[in-house]
Amino acid sequence: MRTSLRRRLMWLLSGAVLLAWLATAWFSYSDARSQIGSMLDAQLRLSAELIAQQLAPDTAAQGAASASPQARPDARMAFQVWDGPALLRQRSANAPRTRLSMAQQGFSEIDLDGQRWRVYSHAVPDSRVVVQVAERHALRDELAQSVANHLMHPLAVALPVLGLLIWLSVTAGLLPLGALALQVQRRDPDNLASLPEPQVPREVAPLVHALNALFGRLRTSFEQERRFTADAAHELRTPLAALKTQAQVAQAATSEQALRHALDQIVVGVDRATRLVEQLLMLARLDPQASLPAAESLSLPQLAAVCVAQLAPMAAQRDVDLAQEAPDAALVRGDAALLSALMRNLLDNAIRHAPPGSEVELSVRRAADGVLLRVCDQGPGIPAAQRQRVLERFYRIDGVSGEGSGLGLSIVQRIVQLHGATLRLEPGEGGRGLCVEVAFPALPG
Amino acid sequence: MRVLLVEDDALLGDGIRAGLAQIGFAVDWVKDGREAELAVSDQSYDAVILDLGLPRLPGLDVLRRARAAKNPVPILILTARDTVPDRIAGLDAGADDYLVKPFDLGELQARLRALLRRAVGQGETVIEQGALRLDPIGHSVHFNGRPVELSAREFAVLQELLRYPGRVLSKPILEEKIYGWGDEIDSNAIEVYVHHLRRKLDPKLIRTVRGVGYMLVKAAP
């Protein structure tokens, strides 16, 4: 069952109030009982002393015990006057003929005809006379009961009222929560703006803060998703538009030369669109991946040599020298196909941006905490302000012609992430060109 | 007809330029926003085709700056951004038309013709002047009801003269309207085209105003 904050508060508050009230009532009852006890004891003692004082000096001379005429059999008090241990001189009508209590002096408790009595024995000084006054114990209980009743009666009336007050207070106390819930409920699904935090009570603030953090992350991811879709549409539409236009130009061409040119352009366009689609597919495959199922220990220099060989023709075409600097056998754990794609992308980028006659170098070396892969060119480099942005999908540096898809570095970054490696872009030697450094973690064990 | 093409994609720009040349338009092609801004403000184009996603200066900024400078040139936005808010933003920023990529070359040509008609206040698609009848869409010319074969450049010169009948157009203006930046211009090319037109049509149709230019004689109403 769903827990209710209100019900919980109601139970806790009502229980606490009831408990406090019961404890107070119990203490008052005990206190009243003990007060009544001492009061009645004092009265009992006084009665015994009064009786002793009123004894005629000649009582001792009288013979048989006589019952006092004024004492009714049902009276709550009884008394005896004893002369010595065996001679009962006087008694009330309801008192037995046997001695009430064996005590000579002070209080004691006895059972008489199934009832409890409290007895005070008063030994008259300088004589053998003992006066005993008894009082039914039930009287004390009755009095204490009546005090307790007086205490409990208002409680019976006050408790429902108190319950209502508690309910109202709890409801009023929970109002900000209700308001917050309503605010969230009434939002339209696209609204991911933060909730206003200053107006929220301190107790709810952590929740609202966490909600706002969640909204923020959702906003960012939605925004990225939206931008990627928009960018992908744009990036796909432009080459398609180019293909269609060139095809229609070819259809309407009036000269052999114009037709030839348009057809050549169509081939170039299809190549470019193919590359773009391949890169989009690669990103789409990499995106949901969280781990590398095909990971194994690989020699990075060996893989690099294959990639360098693959790109050598492209470099030669642009008059760029390609060099590999990888003397030692550096092992990394990873996916061979992805690592090859990573190095091909880096080399492709470097060759595209390298001026003719310059050199692009790929180097692998072992470091204390892993393996470092570096690809350096002597091209224009990337201004510091744009180094983070070039990792964004479809981002192209201002003023650089849009030959690439704008996805290469995004793919590189994703592959780097999947390998638990880190990516760093920095200027090359002497501040010229660009060096991309990938730091792979050391192999475990 | 001289059109400024602003497009950063090499392949698409090349295609559009070739496609417009086929219907006798002279096309100047720039590839980024700053160049576009300069070209729009300096030159007198009959129309501008503007891409929105441009390096250095976004297309919408080029558009807004042109309109802020009271430049009335007809501007057609040609972009991959296809959402309704994008179209509204583009048109409200001062564009006269909006076409989404990928598009049909024929539609682009038709929309440009429509923009040019509206710019000179012509409602009809076919221009008639006396016995002369020019159809820009069908790319055909009739004189006294009989079809006349014209080359793309001859057609362009005649169309330009027909847009402003009774007014003198100078040789440089005519050259500007029918040649793009890269095109090679013969110093007497316009004279040659006018000469051909006179021969194929009526020798008295186009008057030479010596030292000033050429004028198409306005037919009596």
Coordinates of C-alpha atoms in Angstrom, one line a residue, chain B residues 41 109 170 199:
Chain B
S41 CA 25.1 45.7 -51.4
Q109 CA 13.7 28.5 -62.3
S170 CA 23.5 51.0 -71.9
R199 CA 18.2 40.2 -88.7

